[in-house]
CSV table of C-alpha atoms in Angstrom, one decimal:
chain,number,residue,atom,x,y,z
A,1,MET,CA,-14.6,-16.9,15.8
A,2,ALA,CA,-15.5,-16.7,12.1
A,3,THR,CA,-16.9,-19.9,10.6
A,4,GLN,CA,-17.2,-20.6,6.9
A,5,THR,CA,-20.2,-22.1,5.1
A,6,GLU,CA,-20.8,-23.2,1.5
A,7,THR,CA,-21.8,-20.0,-0.5
A,8,LYS,CA,-22.0,-18.6,-3.9
A,9,ASN,CA,-20.1,-15.4,-3.0
A,10,ASN,CA,-18.4,-16.1,0.3
A,11,SER,CA,-17.1,-12.9,1.8
A,12,PHE,CA,-15.0,-12.0,4.9
A,13,ILE,CA,-16.9,-9.5,6.8
A,14,LEU,CA,-16.0,-7.0,9.5
A,15,ALA,CA,-19.2,-7.3,11.6
A,16,GLY,CA,-18.1,-4.9,14.3
A,17,GLU,CA,-15.1,-3.8,16.3
A,18,LYS,CA,-12.8,-6.9,16.7
A,19,SER,CA,-15.6,-9.1,15.2
A,20,VAL,CA,-15.3,-10.8,11.8
A,21,LYS,CA,-17.3,-13.5,10.1
A,22,PHE,CA,-17.9,-15.3,6.8
A,23,GLU,CA,-21.1,-14.4,5.1
A,24,ASP,CA,-22.8,-15.2,1.8
A,25,ARG,CA,-23.3,-12.1,-0.3
A,26,PRO,CA,-25.0,-11.7,-3.7
A,27,ILE,CA,-22.8,-12.2,-6.7
A,28,PRO,CA,-22.3,-8.6,-8.0
A,29,SER,CA,-23.7,-7.8,-11.4
A,30,ILE,CA,-22.3,-5.8,-14.2
A,31,SER,CA,-24.3,-2.6,-14.3
A,32,ASP,CA,-22.0,-0.5,-16.4
A,33,PRO,CA,-21.1,-1.7,-19.9
A,34,HIS,CA,-17.4,-0.9,-19.2
A,35,ASP,CA,-17.2,-3.0,-16.1
A,36,VAL,CA,-15.8,-6.5,-15.6
A,37,LEU,CA,-16.7,-9.3,-13.1
A,38,LEU,CA,-13.6,-10.7,-11.4
A,39,GLN,CA,-13.0,-13.8,-9.4
A,40,VAL,CA,-10.6,-12.8,-6.7
A,41,ASN,CA,-7.6,-15.0,-6.5
A,42,TYR,CA,-5.4,-13.5,-3.8
A,43,THR,CA,-5.6,-10.7,-1.3
A,44,GLY,CA,-3.0,-9.2,1.0
A,45,ILE,CA,-3.6,-7.7,4.4
A,46,CYS,CA,-3.0,-4.0,4.8
A,47,GLY,CA,-2.5,-2.0,8.0
A,48,SER,CA,-5.8,-0.2,7.4
A,49,ASP,CA,-7.6,-3.6,7.4
A,50,ILE,CA,-6.1,-4.3,10.8
A,51,HIS,CA,-7.0,-0.9,12.1
A,52,TYR,CA,-10.6,-1.1,11.0
A,53,TRP,CA,-10.8,-4.6,12.5
A,54,GLN,CA,-9.4,-3.5,15.9
A,55,HIS,CA,-10.9,0.0,16.2
A,56,GLY,CA,-13.8,0.2,13.8
A,57,ARG,CA,-12.6,3.5,12.3
A,58,ILE,CA,-9.7,5.4,10.7
A,59,GLY,CA,-10.0,9.1,11.3
A,60,HIS,CA,-13.4,10.2,10.0
A,61,TYR,CA,-14.0,6.9,8.2
A,62,VAL,CA,-16.2,5.0,10.6
A,63,VAL,CA,-17.6,1.5,10.1
A,64,LYS,CA,-21.3,1.8,10.7
A,65,ASP,CA,-22.5,-1.3,8.9
A,66,PRO,CA,-21.0,-4.8,8.2
A,67,MET,CA,-18.2,-4.3,5.6
A,68,VAL,CA,-16.2,-6.7,3.5
A,69,LEU,CA,-12.5,-6.3,4.2
A,70,GLY,CA,-9.5,-6.3,1.8
A,71,HIS,CA,-8.2,-4.2,-1.1
A,72,GLU,CA,-4.8,-5.6,-2.1
A,73,SER,CA,-6.0,-8.1,-4.7
A,74,SER,CA,-5.5,-9.9,-7.9
A,75,GLY,CA,-8.2,-11.7,-9.9
A,76,THR,CA,-9.3,-13.4,-13.1
A,77,VAL,CA,-11.9,-12.0,-15.5
A,78,VAL,CA,-15.0,-14.1,-15.6
A,79,ALA,CA,-17.4,-11.8,-17.5
A,80,VAL,CA,-17.2,-8.5,-19.3
A,81,GLY,CA,-19.6,-5.6,-20.1
A,82,ASP,CA,-20.8,-5.0,-23.6
A,83,GLN,CA,-18.4,-2.2,-24.2
A,84,VAL,CA,-15.3,-3.7,-22.7
A,85,THR,CA,-12.5,-3.7,-25.3
A,86,THR,CA,-9.2,-4.3,-23.4
A,87,LEU,CA,-10.0,-7.4,-21.4
A,88,LYS,CA,-11.5,-10.8,-22.0
A,89,LYS,CA,-12.6,-13.8,-20.0
A,90,GLY,CA,-9.6,-15.6,-18.5
A,91,ASP,CA,-7.3,-12.5,-18.3
A,92,ARG,CA,-5.3,-12.3,-15.0
A,93,VAL,CA,-5.2,-8.8,-13.6
A,94,ALA,CA,-4.0,-6.6,-10.7
A,95,MET,CA,-7.1,-4.9,-9.2
A,96,GLU,CA,-6.9,-1.2,-8.5
A,97,PRO,CA,-9.5,-0.9,-5.7
A,98,GLY,CA,-10.5,2.8,-5.8
A,99,VAL,CA,-12.9,4.2,-8.4
A,100,CYS,CA,-13.0,7.9,-8.7
A,101,CYS,CA,-15.8,10.1,-10.1
A,102,ARG,CA,-13.8,11.0,-13.3
A,103,ARG,CA,-15.5,14.4,-13.5
A,104,CYS,CA,-14.1,16.7,-10.8
A,105,VAL,CA,-11.2,19.0,-11.2
A,106,ARG,CA,-8.7,16.7,-9.3
A,107,CYS,CA,-9.7,13.8,-11.5
A,108,LYS,CA,-9.2,15.8,-14.7
A,109,GLU,CA,-5.8,16.8,-13.4
A,110,GLY,CA,-4.9,13.1,-13.1
A,111,LEU,CA,-4.9,13.4,-9.3
A,112,TYR,CA,-7.8,11.1,-8.9
A,113,ASN,CA,-6.6,9.8,-5.6
A,114,LEU,CA,-7.7,13.2,-4.2
A,115,CYS,CA,-11.3,12.8,-5.6
A,116,LEU,CA,-13.8,13.7,-3.0
A,117,ASP,CA,-16.2,11.1,-4.4
A,118,MET,CA,-13.8,8.2,-4.4
A,119,LYS,CA,-15.3,4.8,-3.8
A,120,PHE,CA,-12.5,2.8,-2.3
A,121,ALA,CA,-12.7,-0.9,-1.4
A,122,ALA,CA,-12.9,-1.6,2.4
A,123,THR,CA,-13.3,2.0,3.3
A,124,PRO,CA,-16.7,2.8,4.8
A,125,PRO,CA,-19.3,2.5,3.4
A,126,TYR,CA,-17.8,0.5,0.5
A,127,ASP,CA,-17.2,-3.2,0.6
A,128,GLY,CA,-13.7,-4.7,-0.1
A,129,THR,CA,-12.3,-7.5,-2.1
A,130,LEU,CA,-12.1,-10.4,0.4
A,131,ALA,CA,-14.9,-12.2,-1.5
A,132,LYS,CA,-15.2,-14.6,-4.3
A,133,TYR,CA,-16.4,-12.0,-6.8
A,134,TYR,CA,-15.8,-8.3,-7.3
A,135,VAL,CA,-16.7,-5.8,-10.0
A,136,LEU,CA,-14.4,-3.1,-11.4
A,137,PRO,CA,-14.2,-0.8,-14.5
A,138,GLU,CA,-11.9,-2.3,-17.1
A,139,ASP,CA,-9.4,0.6,-16.8
A,140,PHE,CA,-8.9,-0.2,-13.1
A,141,CYS,CA,-7.7,-3.7,-14.0
A,142,TYR,CA,-4.1,-4.2,-15.1
A,143,ARG,CA,-3.4,-7.3,-17.2
A,144,LEU,CA,-0.5,-9.2,-15.7
A,145,PRO,CA,2.4,-10.4,-18.0
A,146,ASP,CA,2.3,-14.1,-18.5
A,147,HIS,CA,5.4,-14.6,-16.4
A,148,VAL,CA,4.0,-12.6,-13.4
A,149,SER,CA,2.0,-14.7,-11.0
A,150,LEU,CA,-1.4,-13.9,-9.4
A,151,GLN,CA,0.4,-13.8,-6.1
A,152,GLU,CA,2.7,-11.1,-7.3
A,153,GLY,CA,-0.4,-9.4,-8.7
A,154,ALA,CA,-1.8,-8.9,-5.2
A,155,LEU,CA,1.4,-7.0,-4.3
A,156,MET,CA,0.8,-4.4,-7.0
A,157,GLU,CA,-1.4,-2.3,-4.7
A,158,PRO,CA,1.3,-1.7,-2.0
A,159,LEU,CA,3.9,-1.3,-4.7
A,160,ALA,CA,1.7,1.3,-6.4
A,161,VAL,CA,1.6,3.2,-3.0
A,162,ALA,CA,5.4,3.1,-2.9
A,163,VAL,CA,5.7,4.2,-6.5
A,164,HIS,CA,3.5,7.2,-5.7
A,165,ILE,CA,5.4,8.1,-2.6
A,166,THR,CA,8.8,7.9,-4.4
A,167,LYS,CA,7.5,10.0,-7.3
A,168,GLN,CA,6.4,12.7,-4.8
A,169,SER,CA,10.0,12.9,-3.6
A,170,ARG,CA,11.2,14.3,-7.0
A,171,ILE,CA,14.0,11.8,-6.9
A,172,ARG,CA,16.7,12.1,-9.5
A,173,ASN,CA,19.3,9.6,-10.7
A,174,GLY,CA,22.2,9.4,-8.3
A,175,ASP,CA,20.3,10.7,-5.2
A,176,SER,CA,20.8,9.4,-1.7
A,177,VAL,CA,17.5,8.3,-0.1
A,178,VAL,CA,16.7,7.6,3.5
A,179,VAL,CA,13.5,5.6,4.2
A,180,PHE,CA,12.1,5.5,7.7
A,181,GLY,CA,10.1,2.4,8.5
A,182,ALA,CA,10.9,-1.1,7.1
A,183,GLY,CA,7.4,-2.4,6.9
A,184,PRO,CA,6.0,-3.5,3.5
A,185,VAL,CA,5.5,0.0,2.1
A,186,GLY,CA,8.9,1.2,3.4
A,187,LEU,CA,10.6,-1.8,1.9
A,188,LEU,CA,8.9,-1.2,-1.4
A,189,CYS,CA,9.9,2.5,-1.3
A,190,CYS,CA,13.5,1.3,-0.9
A,191,ALA,CA,13.1,-0.9,-4.0
A,192,VAL,CA,11.4,1.8,-6.0
A,193,ALA,CA,14.0,4.4,-5.1
A,194,LYS,CA,16.8,2.0,-6.2
A,195,SER,CA,15.0,1.2,-9.5
A,196,PHE,CA,14.7,5.0,-10.1
A,197,GLY,CA,18.4,5.4,-9.9
A,198,ALA,CA,19.2,6.2,-6.2
A,199,SER,CA,22.9,5.7,-5.5
A,200,LYS,CA,22.3,5.1,-1.7
A,201,VAL,CA,19.1,3.8,-0.1
A,202,ILE,CA,19.3,3.7,3.7
A,203,ALA,CA,16.5,1.9,5.6
A,204,VAL,CA,15.7,3.0,9.2
A,205,ASP,CA,13.9,0.9,11.7
A,206,ILE,CA,13.9,0.0,15.4
A,207,GLN,CA,13.7,-3.8,14.8
A,208,GLN,CA,16.8,-5.6,13.7
A,209,PRO,CA,15.1,-8.4,11.8
A,210,ARG,CA,13.4,-5.8,9.6
A,211,LEU,CA,16.7,-4.1,9.0
A,212,ASP,CA,18.3,-7.4,8.1
A,213,PHE,CA,15.5,-8.1,5.6
A,214,ALA,CA,15.7,-4.6,4.2
A,215,LYS,CA,19.4,-5.0,3.5
A,216,GLU,CA,18.8,-8.3,1.7
A,217,PHE,CA,15.8,-6.9,-0.2
A,218,ALA,CA,16.8,-3.5,-1.6
A,219,ALA,CA,18.6,-1.2,0.9
A,220,THR,CA,22.2,-0.4,0.4
A,221,GLY,CA,22.6,0.4,4.1
A,222,VAL,CA,20.6,0.3,7.3
A,223,PHE,CA,20.4,2.4,10.5
A,224,MET,CA,18.9,1.7,13.9
A,225,PRO,CA,18.2,4.9,15.9
A,226,GLU,CA,19.4,5.2,19.5
A,227,LYS,CA,17.5,6.7,22.4
A,228,VAL,CA,19.0,10.1,21.8
A,229,SER,CA,17.7,13.3,20.1
A,230,SER,CA,16.6,13.2,16.5
A,231,GLN,CA,19.4,15.6,15.6
A,232,GLU,CA,22.0,13.3,17.2
A,233,ASN,CA,20.6,10.3,15.3
A,234,ALA,CA,20.7,12.3,12.1
A,235,GLU,CA,24.3,13.3,12.6
A,236,ARG,CA,25.3,9.7,13.3
A,237,MET,CA,23.5,8.5,10.2
A,238,VAL,CA,25.2,11.1,7.9
A,239,LYS,CA,28.6,10.1,9.3
A,240,GLU,CA,28.0,6.3,9.2
A,241,HIS,CA,26.7,6.3,5.6
A,242,ASP,CA,28.8,9.1,4.2
A,243,LEU,CA,25.9,11.3,3.2
A,244,GLY,CA,28.0,14.4,2.9
A,245,LEU,CA,25.9,17.5,3.6
A,246,GLY,CA,22.9,15.4,4.1
A,247,ALA,CA,20.6,13.1,2.2
A,248,ASP,CA,18.9,14.3,-1.0
A,249,VAL,CA,15.5,12.6,-0.2
A,250,ALA,CA,13.9,11.4,3.0
A,251,ILE,CA,10.7,9.3,3.0
A,252,ASP,CA,8.8,8.5,6.2
A,253,ALA,CA,6.8,5.3,5.9
A,254,SER,CA,6.3,4.8,9.6
A,255,GLY,CA,4.2,7.7,10.8
A,256,ALA,CA,6.3,7.9,14.0
A,257,GLU,CA,7.1,11.4,15.3
A,258,PRO,CA,10.8,10.7,16.0
A,259,SER,CA,11.2,9.5,12.4
A,260,VAL,CA,9.6,12.7,11.1
A,261,GLN,CA,12.0,14.8,13.2
A,262,THR,CA,15.1,12.8,12.3
A,263,ALA,CA,14.2,13.0,8.6
A,264,MET,CA,14.2,16.8,8.7
A,265,HIS,CA,17.6,16.9,10.3
A,266,VAL,CA,19.2,14.3,8.0
A,267,LEU,CA,18.3,16.1,4.8
A,268,ARG,CA,20.7,18.5,3.0
A,269,ASN,CA,19.7,22.1,2.3
A,270,GLY,CA,17.0,22.0,-0.4
A,271,GLY,CA,16.3,18.4,0.2
A,272,SER,CA,13.0,16.6,-0.4
A,273,TYR,CA,10.8,15.1,2.3
A,274,VAL,CA,7.7,12.9,1.8
A,275,GLN,CA,5.2,11.9,4.4
A,276,GLY,CA,3.9,8.5,3.4
A,277,GLY,CA,3.2,6.9,6.8
A,278,MET,CA,0.1,7.7,8.7
A,279,GLY,CA,0.5,8.2,12.5
A,280,ARG,CA,-1.2,10.4,15.0
A,281,ASP,CA,-3.4,13.3,13.8
A,282,GLU,CA,-0.8,15.8,14.9
A,283,CYS,CA,2.9,15.7,15.7
A,284,THR,CA,5.8,18.0,16.5
A,285,PHE,CA,8.4,18.6,13.9
A,286,PRO,CA,11.4,21.0,13.6
A,287,ILE,CA,9.8,23.8,11.7
A,288,MET,CA,12.9,26.0,11.9
A,289,VAL,CA,14.9,23.3,10.2
A,290,ALA,CA,12.3,23.0,7.4
A,291,CYS,CA,12.5,26.7,6.8
A,292,LEU,CA,16.2,27.3,7.0
A,293,LYS,CA,16.9,24.3,4.8
A,294,GLU,CA,14.1,25.3,2.4
A,295,LEU,CA,12.9,21.7,2.3
A,296,LYS,CA,10.4,20.5,-0.2
A,297,ILE,CA,7.7,18.8,1.8
A,298,SER,CA,5.0,16.6,0.3
A,299,GLY,CA,2.3,14.4,1.5
A,300,SER,CA,1.4,11.1,-0.3
A,301,PHE,CA,-2.0,9.4,-0.5
A,302,ARG,CA,-2.6,6.1,-2.2
A,303,TYR,CA,-1.8,6.3,-6.0
A,304,SER,CA,-2.8,8.2,-9.1
A,305,GLU,CA,-2.3,8.3,-12.8
A,306,GLY,CA,0.4,5.9,-14.0
A,307,ASP,CA,1.3,4.5,-10.6
A,308,TYR,CA,-0.3,1.0,-11.0
A,309,ARG,CA,1.0,0.8,-14.6
A,310,ASP,CA,4.5,1.5,-13.4
A,311,ALA,CA,4.2,-1.0,-10.6
A,312,VAL,CA,3.3,-3.8,-13.1
A,313,GLN,CA,6.2,-2.7,-15.3
A,314,LEU,CA,8.7,-2.8,-12.5
A,315,VAL,CA,7.7,-6.3,-11.5
A,316,GLY,CA,7.4,-7.5,-15.1
A,317,SER,CA,10.8,-6.2,-16.0
A,318,GLY,CA,12.4,-7.9,-13.1
A,319,LYS,CA,13.6,-4.7,-11.5
A,320,ILE,CA,11.6,-5.4,-8.3
A,321,ASP,CA,11.0,-8.9,-6.9
A,322,VAL,CA,7.8,-8.7,-4.8
A,323,LYS,CA,7.8,-12.4,-4.2
A,324,LYS,CA,10.4,-11.9,-1.5
A,325,LEU,CA,7.8,-10.1,0.6
A,326,ILE,CA,5.3,-13.0,0.7
A,327,THR,CA,5.7,-14.8,4.0
A,328,ARG,CA,3.1,-17.4,3.3
A,329,GLU,CA,-0.3,-18.1,1.6
A,330,VAL,CA,-3.4,-19.3,3.5
A,331,ALA,CA,-6.8,-20.6,2.4
A,332,PHE,CA,-9.8,-18.3,2.5
A,333,GLU,CA,-11.2,-20.1,5.6
A,334,GLU,CA,-8.0,-19.1,7.5
A,335,ALA,CA,-8.5,-15.4,6.9
A,336,GLU,CA,-9.1,-14.6,10.6
A,337,GLN,CA,-5.9,-16.3,11.7
A,338,ALA,CA,-4.0,-14.5,9.0
A,339,PHE,CA,-5.3,-11.2,10.4
A,340,GLU,CA,-4.2,-12.3,13.9
A,341,ASP,CA,-0.7,-13.2,12.6
A,342,ILE,CA,-0.2,-9.8,10.9
A,343,LYS,CA,-1.4,-8.0,14.0
A,344,ALA,CA,1.1,-9.9,16.0
A,345,GLY,CA,3.9,-9.0,13.6
A,346,LYS,CA,4.4,-12.5,12.2
A,347,GLY,CA,5.7,-12.0,8.7
A,348,ILE,CA,5.7,-9.3,6.1
A,349,LYS,CA,2.9,-10.2,3.7
A,350,VAL,CA,0.4,-13.0,4.2
A,351,LEU,CA,-1.8,-13.7,1.1
A,352,ILE,CA,-5.3,-15.0,1.5
A,353,GLY,CA,-6.5,-17.2,-1.3
A,354,GLY,CA,-9.9,-16.6,-2.8
A,355,PRO,CA,-12.9,-18.8,-2.0
A,356,LYS,CA,-12.9,-22.1,-4.0
């Protein structure tokens, strides 16, 4: 059980597989003149945080040393480097938690999420944001409009993920969109697709409470698969939701193999498919369907140029209400219980307040 002590920079540490603790860490210093020092106000819990906690690794990313968890955060500027021009002390910001090299070909293309030298919070060996203080470059901090809360600011990270996924789909105004998986990212994909002009947004999940929430939040319709073939589920979905020759866009935010398969079948000829959810390393999908329909298939990883900016604009303009996703807020000393609750499926987003 993690216990908290009085510290200068209290941090929530993954000490080992299924082992967390509070630990005093040095207050990070501003080493680059373009950096800012932030006091972290709120942090959400991501599925990757849970996975590292339970398994100590995700793919080839292995936790070898104690690591601060967390990367979905908002904060307040407490100090700025000598050459910072866009932020000042007291500014409230959404924190983009991955800093790229800025020099490689992918970075120069604007695809900095694919940078091989990315330093991403709470991805080994880099510490995360569940601490009192954190340092970021000024251009990875996005000032929040006055009417947008710091709680909403912590939701900009998963919203930016959803923005990137939805952009990858090449969505057009009036398109019909099917989103598989009504977890936080899937729900936000529904909201982003709707804000981008989708005429129909169908949320798919195997849990009725999630579907009920999706319908209330952003989906125009919902669908629960039956224990039949993926093709049969797709045919029923097309009929029930009047999708004509098939959906224009299908997004998988679940990582589940049956969802991948059903998505391929539910699309029209020439439709667009995006893989946003991470599941098993390999899965079977209907390759003949993908070929014959000439589907446009894309992966999606984190976010890149403009995605965080767009996320802030969508919330600031009132097009997306991320507050509805916040199940509750807890104090920093309750971080371990918050992780337990999310692992048990209790709620959508639990926010952890920063250390006092």
